[in-house]
mmCIF file of N, CA and C in Angstrom:
data_model
loop_
_atom_site.group_PDB
_atom_site.id
_atom_site.type_symbol
_atom_site.label_atom_id
_atom_site.label_comp_id
_atom_site.label_asym_id
_atom_site.label_seq_id
_atom_site.Cartn_x
_atom_site.Cartn_y
_atom_site.Cartn_z
ATOM 1 N N GLN A 5 19.535 -8.012 1.960
ATOM 2 C CA GLN A 5 18.267 -8.705 1.826
ATOM 3 C C GLN A 5 17.145 -7.748 2.210
ATOM 4 N N VAL A 6 16.459 -7.230 1.208
ATOM 5 C CA VAL A 6 15.334 -6.335 1.437
ATOM 6 C C VAL A 6 14.091 -7.169 1.720
ATOM 7 N N GLN A 7 13.400 -6.844 2.787
ATOM 8 C CA GLN A 7 12.161 -7.520 3.131
ATOM 9 C C GLN A 7 11.085 -6.503 3.465
ATOM 10 N N LEU A 8 9.895 -6.744 2.935
ATOM 11 C CA LEU A 8 8.711 -5.971 3.257
ATOM 12 C C LEU A 8 7.680 -6.948 3.792
ATOM 13 N N GLU A 9 7.218 -6.721 4.999
ATOM 14 C CA GLU A 9 6.304 -7.648 5.650
ATOM 15 C C GLU A 9 5.018 -6.932 6.030
ATOM 16 N N GLU A 10 3.928 -7.321 5.372
ATOM 17 C CA GLU A 10 2.626 -6.708 5.615
ATOM 18 C C GLU A 10 1.898 -7.413 6.756
ATOM 19 N N SER A 11 1.028 -6.670 7.404
ATOM 20 C CA SER A 11 0.163 -7.221 8.434
ATOM 21 C C SER A 11 -1.085 -6.356 8.538
ATOM 22 N N GLY A 12 -2.083 -6.853 9.240
ATOM 23 C CA GLY A 12 -3.282 -6.078 9.502
ATOM 24 C C GLY A 12 -4.487 -6.436 8.664
ATOM 25 N N GLY A 13 -4.313 -7.305 7.677
ATOM 26 C CA GLY A 13 -5.449 -7.727 6.883
ATOM 27 C C GLY A 13 -6.381 -8.623 7.674
ATOM 28 N N GLY A 14 -7.543 -8.874 7.102
ATOM 29 C CA GLY A 14 -8.520 -9.713 7.758
ATOM 30 C C GLY A 14 -9.886 -9.522 7.152
ATOM 31 N N LEU A 15 -10.901 -9.898 7.916
ATOM 32 C CA LEU A 15 -12.287 -9.808 7.481
ATOM 33 C C LEU A 15 -12.954 -8.596 8.115
ATOM 34 N N ALA A 16 -13.621 -7.812 7.291
ATOM 35 C CA ALA A 16 -14.363 -6.653 7.770
ATOM 36 C C ALA A 16 -15.728 -6.601 7.100
ATOM 37 N N GLN A 17 -16.670 -5.985 7.772
ATOM 38 C CA GLN A 17 -17.976 -5.745 7.183
ATOM 39 C C GLN A 17 -17.940 -4.481 6.333
ATOM 40 N N ALA A 18 -18.831 -4.414 5.351
ATOM 41 C CA ALA A 18 -18.957 -3.190 4.570
ATOM 42 C C ALA A 18 -19.197 -2.009 5.498
ATOM 43 N N GLY A 19 -18.462 -0.930 5.255
ATOM 44 C CA GLY A 19 -18.529 0.238 6.113
ATOM 45 C C GLY A 19 -17.550 0.222 7.265
ATOM 46 N N GLY A 20 -16.872 -0.899 7.466
ATOM 47 C CA GLY A 20 -15.912 -1.017 8.542
ATOM 48 C C GLY A 20 -14.543 -0.508 8.163
ATOM 49 N N SER A 21 -13.576 -0.734 9.051
ATOM 50 C CA SER A 21 -12.221 -0.217 8.875
ATOM 51 C C SER A 21 -11.181 -1.271 9.188
ATOM 52 N N LEU A 22 -10.042 -1.146 8.521
ATOM 53 C CA LEU A 22 -8.848 -1.919 8.811
ATOM 54 C C LEU A 22 -7.643 -1.016 8.648
ATOM 55 N N ARG A 23 -6.566 -1.318 9.363
ATOM 56 C CA ARG A 23 -5.305 -0.616 9.165
ATOM 57 C C ARG A 23 -4.219 -1.620 8.813
ATOM 58 N N LEU A 24 -3.628 -1.449 7.640
ATOM 59 C CA LEU A 24 -2.533 -2.290 7.197
ATOM 60 C C LEU A 24 -1.197 -1.664 7.579
ATOM 61 N N SER A 25 -0.233 -2.512 7.901
ATOM 62 C CA SER A 25 1.118 -2.066 8.202
ATOM 63 C C SER A 25 2.104 -2.806 7.316
ATOM 64 N N CYS A 26 3.221 -2.171 7.028
ATOM 65 C CA CYS A 26 4.301 -2.775 6.260
ATOM 66 C C CYS A 26 5.611 -2.430 6.943
ATOM 67 N N ALA A 27 6.268 -3.434 7.488
ATOM 68 C CA ALA A 27 7.559 -3.255 8.134
ATOM 69 C C ALA A 27 8.669 -3.566 7.147
ATOM 70 N N ALA A 28 9.582 -2.623 6.962
ATOM 71 C CA ALA A 28 10.663 -2.762 5.992
ATOM 72 C C ALA A 28 11.991 -3.003 6.690
ATOM 73 N N SER A 29 12.835 -3.822 6.061
ATOM 74 C CA SER A 29 14.188 -4.054 6.550
ATOM 75 C C SER A 29 15.115 -4.269 5.360
ATOM 76 N N GLY A 30 16.404 -4.065 5.568
ATOM 77 C CA GLY A 30 17.377 -4.278 4.511
ATOM 78 C C GLY A 30 17.522 -3.133 3.536
ATOM 79 N N LEU A 31 16.917 -2.006 3.815
ATOM 80 C CA LEU A 31 17.040 -0.819 2.981
ATOM 81 C C LEU A 31 16.976 0.414 3.864
ATOM 82 N N ARG A 32 17.500 1.515 3.349
ATOM 83 C CA ARG A 32 17.337 2.777 4.060
ATOM 84 C C ARG A 32 15.952 3.291 3.722
ATOM 85 N N PHE A 33 15.059 3.172 4.665
ATOM 86 C CA PHE A 33 13.639 3.383 4.434
ATOM 87 C C PHE A 33 13.345 4.766 3.876
ATOM 88 N N ASP A 34 13.996 5.789 4.392
ATOM 89 C CA ASP A 34 13.681 7.145 3.961
ATOM 90 C C ASP A 34 14.320 7.529 2.632
ATOM 91 N N ASP A 35 14.981 6.605 1.951
ATOM 92 C CA ASP A 35 15.450 6.819 0.585
ATOM 93 C C ASP A 35 14.396 6.444 -0.452
ATOM 94 N N TYR A 36 13.275 5.868 -0.014
ATOM 95 C CA TYR A 36 12.311 5.295 -0.930
ATOM 96 C C TYR A 36 10.923 5.892 -0.771
ATOM 97 N N ALA A 37 10.265 6.057 -1.910
ATOM 98 C CA ALA A 37 8.823 6.194 -1.897
ATOM 99 C C ALA A 37 8.216 4.823 -1.605
ATOM 100 N N MET A 38 7.115 4.796 -0.895
ATOM 101 C CA MET A 38 6.464 3.553 -0.526
ATOM 102 C C MET A 38 5.007 3.589 -0.964
ATOM 103 N N GLY A 39 4.494 2.426 -1.337
ATOM 104 C CA GLY A 39 3.123 2.398 -1.801
ATOM 105 C C GLY A 39 2.447 1.060 -1.590
ATOM 106 N N TRP A 40 1.208 0.995 -2.062
ATOM 107 C CA TRP A 40 0.392 -0.207 -1.960
ATOM 108 C C TRP A 40 -0.206 -0.553 -3.307
ATOM 109 N N PHE A 41 -0.140 -1.832 -3.661
ATOM 110 C CA PHE A 41 -0.869 -2.410 -4.776
ATOM 111 C C PHE A 41 -1.868 -3.413 -4.225
ATOM 112 N N ARG A 42 -2.895 -3.719 -5.010
ATOM 113 C CA ARG A 42 -3.815 -4.780 -4.637
ATOM 114 C C ARG A 42 -4.186 -5.589 -5.873
ATOM 115 N N GLN A 43 -4.551 -6.852 -5.634
ATOM 116 C CA GLN A 43 -4.958 -7.725 -6.724
ATOM 117 C C GLN A 43 -6.002 -8.711 -6.231
ATOM 118 N N ALA A 44 -7.116 -8.754 -6.941
ATOM 119 C CA ALA A 44 -8.176 -9.704 -6.664
ATOM 120 C C ALA A 44 -8.160 -10.790 -7.729
ATOM 121 N N PRO A 45 -8.659 -11.987 -7.426
ATOM 122 C CA PRO A 45 -8.680 -13.066 -8.415
ATOM 123 C C PRO A 45 -9.391 -12.652 -9.692
ATOM 124 N N GLY A 46 -8.759 -12.922 -10.829
ATOM 125 C CA GLY A 46 -9.337 -12.605 -12.117
ATOM 126 C C GLY A 46 -9.227 -11.156 -12.532
ATOM 127 N N LYS A 47 -8.581 -10.326 -11.729
ATOM 128 C CA LYS A 47 -8.441 -8.917 -12.041
ATOM 129 C C LYS A 47 -6.971 -8.534 -12.130
ATOM 130 N N GLU A 48 -6.708 -7.451 -12.844
ATOM 131 C CA GLU A 48 -5.349 -6.954 -12.960
ATOM 132 C C GLU A 48 -4.897 -6.324 -11.649
ATOM 133 N N ARG A 49 -3.600 -6.357 -11.441
ATOM 134 C CA ARG A 49 -3.024 -5.683 -10.296
ATOM 135 C C ARG A 49 -3.283 -4.185 -10.401
ATOM 136 N N GLU A 50 -3.646 -3.562 -9.306
ATOM 137 C CA GLU A 50 -4.075 -2.181 -9.286
ATOM 138 C C GLU A 50 -3.276 -1.390 -8.262
ATOM 139 N N ALA A 51 -2.703 -0.275 -8.691
ATOM 140 C CA ALA A 51 -2.037 0.622 -7.756
ATOM 141 C C ALA A 51 -3.078 1.318 -6.895
ATOM 142 N N VAL A 52 -2.816 1.407 -5.601
ATOM 143 C CA VAL A 52 -3.765 1.965 -4.647
ATOM 144 C C VAL A 52 -3.332 3.334 -4.153
ATOM 145 N N SER A 53 -2.071 3.446 -3.727
ATOM 146 C CA SER A 53 -1.608 4.683 -3.108
ATOM 147 C C SER A 53 -0.093 4.710 -3.054
ATOM 148 N N CYS A 54 0.458 5.904 -2.901
ATOM 149 C CA CYS A 54 1.901 6.062 -2.767
ATOM 150 C C CYS A 54 2.196 7.304 -1.938
ATOM 151 N N ILE A 55 3.327 7.268 -1.246
ATOM 152 C CA ILE A 55 3.772 8.396 -0.438
ATOM 153 C C ILE A 55 5.276 8.553 -0.624
ATOM 154 N N THR A 56 5.733 9.789 -0.827
ATOM 155 C CA THR A 56 7.153 10.037 -1.027
ATOM 156 C C THR A 56 7.918 9.912 0.284
ATOM 157 N N TRP A 57 9.236 9.980 0.189
ATOM 158 C CA TRP A 57 10.087 9.697 1.355
ATOM 159 C C TRP A 57 9.798 10.619 2.530
ATOM 160 N N SER A 58 9.460 11.873 2.234
ATOM 161 C CA SER A 58 9.213 12.850 3.289
ATOM 162 C C SER A 58 7.745 12.937 3.680
ATOM 163 N N GLY A 59 6.878 12.277 2.925
ATOM 164 C CA GLY A 59 5.449 12.400 3.147
ATOM 165 C C GLY A 59 4.849 13.645 2.541
ATOM 166 N N GLY A 60 5.638 14.395 1.765
ATOM 167 C CA GLY A 60 5.176 15.652 1.217
ATOM 168 C C GLY A 60 4.314 15.531 -0.021
ATOM 169 N N ASP A 61 4.315 14.383 -0.658
ATOM 170 C CA ASP A 61 3.513 14.159 -1.859
ATOM 171 C C ASP A 61 2.842 12.810 -1.728
ATOM 172 N N ILE A 62 1.529 12.792 -1.899
ATOM 173 C CA ILE A 62 0.728 11.582 -1.730
ATOM 174 C C ILE A 62 -0.204 11.430 -2.915
ATOM 175 N N TRP A 63 -0.354 10.199 -3.388
ATOM 176 C CA TRP A 63 -1.233 9.885 -4.504
ATOM 177 C C TRP A 63 -2.188 8.762 -4.106
ATOM 178 N N TYR A 64 -3.450 8.888 -4.545
ATOM 179 C CA TYR A 64 -4.452 7.849 -4.340
ATOM 180 C C TYR A 64 -5.145 7.530 -5.656
ATOM 181 N N ALA A 65 -5.431 6.264 -5.851
ATOM 182 C CA ALA A 65 -6.286 5.870 -6.964
ATOM 183 C C ALA A 65 -7.709 6.358 -6.712
ATOM 184 N N ASP A 66 -8.426 6.688 -7.782
ATOM 185 C CA ASP A 66 -9.766 7.248 -7.645
ATOM 186 C C ASP A 66 -10.713 6.415 -6.779
ATOM 187 N N PRO A 67 -10.726 5.077 -6.889
ATOM 188 C CA PRO A 67 -11.701 4.314 -6.101
ATOM 189 C C PRO A 67 -11.534 4.412 -4.596
ATOM 190 N N VAL A 68 -10.362 4.830 -4.116
ATOM 191 C CA VAL A 68 -10.130 4.867 -2.676
ATOM 192 C C VAL A 68 -10.030 6.281 -2.127
ATOM 193 N N LYS A 69 -10.094 7.285 -2.960
ATOM 194 C CA LYS A 69 -9.992 8.664 -2.496
ATOM 195 C C LYS A 69 -11.110 8.986 -1.509
ATOM 196 N N GLY A 70 -10.733 9.614 -0.421
ATOM 197 C CA GLY A 70 -11.683 9.972 0.613
ATOM 198 C C GLY A 70 -11.948 8.876 1.615
ATOM 199 N N ARG A 71 -11.487 7.656 1.346
ATOM 200 C CA ARG A 71 -11.714 6.531 2.246
ATOM 201 C C ARG A 71 -10.428 5.977 2.847
ATOM 202 N N PHE A 72 -9.343 5.982 2.075
ATOM 203 C CA PHE A 72 -8.067 5.430 2.525
ATOM 204 C C PHE A 72 -7.090 6.561 2.825
ATOM 205 N N THR A 73 -6.197 6.329 3.787
ATOM 206 C CA THR A 73 -5.156 7.281 4.130
ATOM 207 C C THR A 73 -3.827 6.552 4.257
ATOM 208 N N ILE A 74 -2.832 6.989 3.488
ATOM 209 C CA ILE A 74 -1.502 6.401 3.563
ATOM 210 C C ILE A 74 -0.619 7.279 4.443
ATOM 211 N N SER A 75 0.274 6.652 5.199
ATOM 212 C CA SER A 75 1.206 7.385 6.038
ATOM 213 C C SER A 75 2.452 6.541 6.258
ATOM 214 N N ARG A 76 3.487 7.156 6.792
ATOM 215 C CA ARG A 76 4.718 6.420 7.060
ATOM 216 C C ARG A 76 5.401 6.977 8.293
ATOM 217 N N ASP A 77 6.151 6.125 8.972
ATOM 218 C CA ASP A 77 6.948 6.492 10.122
ATOM 219 C C ASP A 77 8.376 6.082 9.803
ATOM 220 N N ASN A 78 9.181 7.040 9.367
ATOM 221 C CA ASN A 78 10.538 6.717 8.933
ATOM 222 C C ASN A 78 11.412 6.225 10.090
ATOM 223 N N ALA A 79 11.169 6.716 11.287
ATOM 224 C CA ALA A 79 11.944 6.265 12.440
ATOM 225 C C ALA A 79 11.716 4.789 12.723
ATOM 226 N N LYS A 80 10.539 4.278 12.365
ATOM 227 C CA LYS A 80 10.202 2.874 12.578
ATOM 228 C C LYS A 80 10.270 2.048 11.302
ATOM 229 N N SER A 81 10.628 2.666 10.178
ATOM 230 C CA SER A 81 10.686 1.993 8.880
ATOM 231 C C SER A 81 9.384 1.251 8.593
ATOM 232 N N THR A 82 8.276 1.929 8.810
ATOM 233 C CA THR A 82 6.963 1.305 8.686
ATOM 234 C C THR A 82 6.030 2.173 7.854
ATOM 235 N N LEU A 83 5.293 1.528 6.968
ATOM 236 C CA LEU A 83 4.284 2.143 6.120
ATOM 237 C C LEU A 83 2.908 1.692 6.595
ATOM 238 N N TYR A 84 1.922 2.579 6.492
ATOM 239 C CA TYR A 84 0.568 2.270 6.932
ATOM 240 C C TYR A 84 -0.446 2.594 5.839
ATOM 241 N N LEU A 85 -1.561 1.888 5.891
ATOM 242 C CA LEU A 85 -2.713 2.221 5.063
ATOM 243 C C LEU A 85 -3.962 2.085 5.928
ATOM 244 N N GLN A 86 -4.541 3.217 6.289
ATOM 245 C CA GLN A 86 -5.790 3.226 7.034
ATOM 246 C C GLN A 86 -6.932 3.165 6.036
ATOM 247 N N MET A 87 -7.770 2.146 6.142
ATOM 248 C CA MET A 87 -8.859 1.920 5.210
ATOM 249 C C MET A 87 -10.180 2.061 5.957
ATOM 250 N N ASN A 88 -10.946 3.075 5.601
ATOM 251 C CA ASN A 88 -12.246 3.324 6.200
ATOM 252 C C ASN A 88 -13.349 3.157 5.163
ATOM 253 N N ASP A 89 -14.576 2.999 5.651
ATOM 254 C CA ASP A 89 -15.735 2.826 4.777
ATOM 255 C C ASP A 89 -15.470 1.756 3.724
ATOM 256 N N LEU A 90 -15.031 0.608 4.178
ATOM 257 C CA LEU A 90 -14.667 -0.474 3.263
ATOM 258 C C LEU A 90 -15.869 -0.965 2.469
ATOM 259 N N LYS A 91 -15.601 -1.353 1.232
ATOM 260 C CA LYS A 91 -16.606 -1.861 0.319
ATOM 261 C C LYS A 91 -16.210 -3.257 -0.146
ATOM 262 N N PRO A 92 -17.177 -4.092 -0.538
ATOM 263 C CA PRO A 92 -16.826 -5.433 -1.018
ATOM 264 C C PRO A 92 -15.813 -5.412 -2.159
ATOM 265 N N GLU A 93 -15.841 -4.402 -3.001
ATOM 266 C CA GLU A 93 -14.897 -4.324 -4.106
ATOM 267 C C GLU A 93 -13.472 -4.016 -3.658
ATOM 268 N N ASP A 94 -13.271 -3.718 -2.380
ATOM 269 C CA ASP A 94 -11.925 -3.562 -1.839
ATOM 270 C C ASP A 94 -11.271 -4.903 -1.528
ATOM 271 N N THR A 95 -12.024 -5.980 -1.607
ATOM 272 C CA THR A 95 -11.490 -7.312 -1.324
ATOM 273 C C THR A 95 -10.359 -7.635 -2.289
ATOM 274 N N ALA A 96 -9.188 -7.945 -1.752
ATOM 275 C CA ALA A 96 -8.007 -8.217 -2.567
ATOM 276 C C ALA A 96 -6.843 -8.584 -1.663
ATOM 277 N N MET A 97 -5.781 -9.070 -2.292
ATOM 278 C CA MET A 97 -4.505 -9.196 -1.618
ATOM 279 C C MET A 97 -3.784 -7.861 -1.751
ATOM 280 N N TYR A 98 -3.373 -7.295 -0.640
ATOM 281 C CA TYR A 98 -2.710 -6.003 -0.626
ATOM 282 C C TYR A 98 -1.209 -6.189 -0.423
ATOM 283 N N HIS A 99 -0.427 -5.605 -1.331
ATOM 284 C CA HIS A 99 1.024 -5.728 -1.317
ATOM 285 C C HIS A 99 1.677 -4.380 -1.073
ATOM 286 N N CYS A 100 2.636 -4.355 -0.191
ATOM 287 C CA CYS A 100 3.479 -3.197 0.041
ATOM 288 C C CYS A 100 4.607 -3.175 -0.989
ATOM 289 N N VAL A 101 4.936 -1.994 -1.516
ATOM 290 C CA VAL A 101 5.996 -1.867 -2.506
ATOM 291 C C VAL A 101 6.910 -0.707 -2.162
ATOM 292 N N ALA A 102 8.167 -0.815 -2.603
ATOM 293 C CA ALA A 102 9.154 0.252 -2.466
ATOM 294 C C ALA A 102 9.620 0.666 -3.852
ATOM 295 N N SER A 103 9.765 1.971 -4.062
ATOM 296 C CA SER A 103 10.183 2.498 -5.349
ATOM 297 C C SER A 103 10.955 3.788 -5.147
ATOM 298 N N ARG A 104 11.796 4.123 -6.122
ATOM 299 C CA ARG A 104 12.521 5.388 -6.051
ATOM 300 C C ARG A 104 11.600 6.576 -6.246
ATOM 301 N N HIS A 105 10.488 6.383 -6.967
ATOM 302 C CA HIS A 105 9.594 7.485 -7.295
ATOM 303 C C HIS A 105 8.143 7.037 -7.210
ATOM 304 N N CYS A 106 7.296 7.906 -6.705
ATOM 305 C CA CYS A 106 5.878 7.618 -6.652
ATOM 306 C C CYS A 106 5.247 7.558 -8.042
ATOM 307 N N THR A 107 5.842 8.197 -9.021
ATOM 308 C CA THR A 107 5.287 8.143 -10.369
ATOM 309 C C THR A 107 5.239 6.716 -10.899
ATOM 310 N N VAL A 108 6.204 5.892 -10.528
ATOM 311 C CA VAL A 108 6.211 4.503 -10.955
ATOM 312 C C VAL A 108 4.992 3.772 -10.395
ATOM 313 N N VAL A 109 4.683 4.008 -9.140
ATOM 314 C CA VAL A 109 3.531 3.381 -8.512
ATOM 315 C C VAL A 109 2.232 3.893 -9.126
ATOM 316 N N ALA A 110 2.119 5.195 -9.277
ATOM 317 C CA ALA A 110 0.895 5.800 -9.789
ATOM 318 C C ALA A 110 0.567 5.326 -11.198
ATOM 319 N N LEU A 111 1.572 5.083 -12.004
ATOM 320 C CA LEU A 111 1.370 4.614 -13.369
ATOM 321 C C LEU A 111 1.147 3.115 -13.447
ATOM 322 N N GLY A 112 1.284 2.418 -12.341
ATOM 323 C CA GLY A 112 1.037 0.988 -12.307
ATOM 324 C C GLY A 112 2.158 0.140 -12.850
ATOM 325 N N GLY A 113 3.319 0.728 -13.065
ATOM 326 C CA GLY A 113 4.439 -0.005 -13.608
ATOM 327 C C GLY A 113 5.064 -0.939 -12.597
ATOM 328 N N VAL A 114 5.333 -2.158 -13.021
ATOM 329 C CA VAL A 114 5.937 -3.141 -12.136
ATOM 330 C C VAL A 114 7.450 -3.182 -12.279
ATOM 331 N N ASP A 115 7.968 -2.837 -13.451
ATOM 332 C CA ASP A 115 9.403 -2.947 -13.699
ATOM 333 C C ASP A 115 10.224 -1.994 -12.844
ATOM 334 N N GLY A 116 9.675 -0.867 -12.491
ATOM 335 C CA GLY A 116 10.401 0.121 -11.720
ATOM 336 C C GLY A 116 10.330 -0.058 -10.219
ATOM 337 N N LEU A 117 9.632 -1.081 -9.752
ATOM 338 C CA LEU A 117 9.523 -1.324 -8.319
ATOM 339 C C LEU A 117 10.768 -2.040 -7.803
ATOM 340 N N ASP A 118 11.252 -1.624 -6.661
ATOM 341 C CA ASP A 118 12.463 -2.209 -6.097
ATOM 342 C C ASP A 118 12.205 -3.390 -5.182
ATOM 343 N N ALA A 119 11.025 -3.472 -4.594
ATOM 344 C CA ALA A 119 10.709 -4.577 -3.700
ATOM 345 C C ALA A 119 9.200 -4.721 -3.540
ATOM 346 N N TRP A 120 8.763 -5.949 -3.326
ATOM 347 C CA TRP A 120 7.373 -6.299 -3.037
ATOM 348 C C TRP A 120 7.308 -7.084 -1.744
ATOM 349 N N GLY A 121 6.247 -6.895 -1.006
ATOM 350 C CA GLY A 121 5.945 -7.792 0.091
ATOM 351 C C GLY A 121 5.100 -8.961 -0.382
ATOM 352 N N GLN A 122 4.929 -9.957 0.470
ATOM 353 C CA GLN A 122 4.148 -11.143 0.124
ATOM 354 C C GLN A 122 2.651 -10.885 0.145
ATOM 355 N N GLY A 123 2.224 -9.869 0.843
ATOM 356 C CA GLY A 123 0.833 -9.472 0.828
ATOM 357 C C GLY A 123 0.071 -9.862 2.076
ATOM 358 N N THR A 124 -1.015 -9.144 2.305
ATOM 359 C CA THR A 124 -1.953 -9.462 3.372
ATOM 360 C C THR A 124 -3.363 -9.399 2.796
ATOM 361 N N GLN A 125 -4.174 -10.399 3.103
ATOM 362 C CA GLN A 125 -5.494 -10.522 2.504
ATOM 363 C C GLN A 125 -6.507 -9.647 3.227
ATOM 364 N N VAL A 126 -7.270 -8.891 2.441
ATOM 365 C CA VAL A 126 -8.375 -8.093 2.948
ATOM 366 C C VAL A 126 -9.659 -8.624 2.323
ATOM 367 N N THR A 127 -10.621 -8.987 3.147
ATOM 368 C CA THR A 127 -11.902 -9.479 2.679
ATOM 369 C C THR A 127 -13.015 -8.652 3.315
ATOM 370 N N VAL A 128 -13.884 -8.100 2.481
ATOM 371 C CA VAL A 128 -14.968 -7.244 2.953
ATOM 372 C C VAL A 128 -16.291 -7.901 2.582
ATOM 373 N N SER A 129 -17.096 -8.168 3.567
ATOM 374 C CA SER A 129 -18.386 -8.804 3.355
ATOM 375 C C SER A 129 -19.479 -7.751 3.245
ATOM 376 N N SER A 130 -20.539 -8.090 2.515
ATOM 377 C CA SER A 130 -21.665 -7.185 2.349
ATOM 378 C C SER A 130 -22.730 -7.402 3.407
#
């Protein structure tokens, strides 16, 4: 039973910061690339970031480059997303995902994802 459990979402002001966490269980964490998707009402699901098993390769979507930082702690089976300089357009449900390859996440493909979390809501006020 693979489970991904997100936490850390909430309400922030524009320009503020939040740190999201994703705790994984039921899988060998360091066998997987891990990433984040987000989806706002009325909008398509959007890939945000991905990190390979060793942390040696990292990808960010253009809208979050320079503001968000993805990281992982394999000893704790935990994925993180540090979000700085938040903007109202960052408002969305953020989902943690596991995949064999970061290319699947970067291309936005859903079929190649091995697991999804239920999500944590991020709301940014202006």
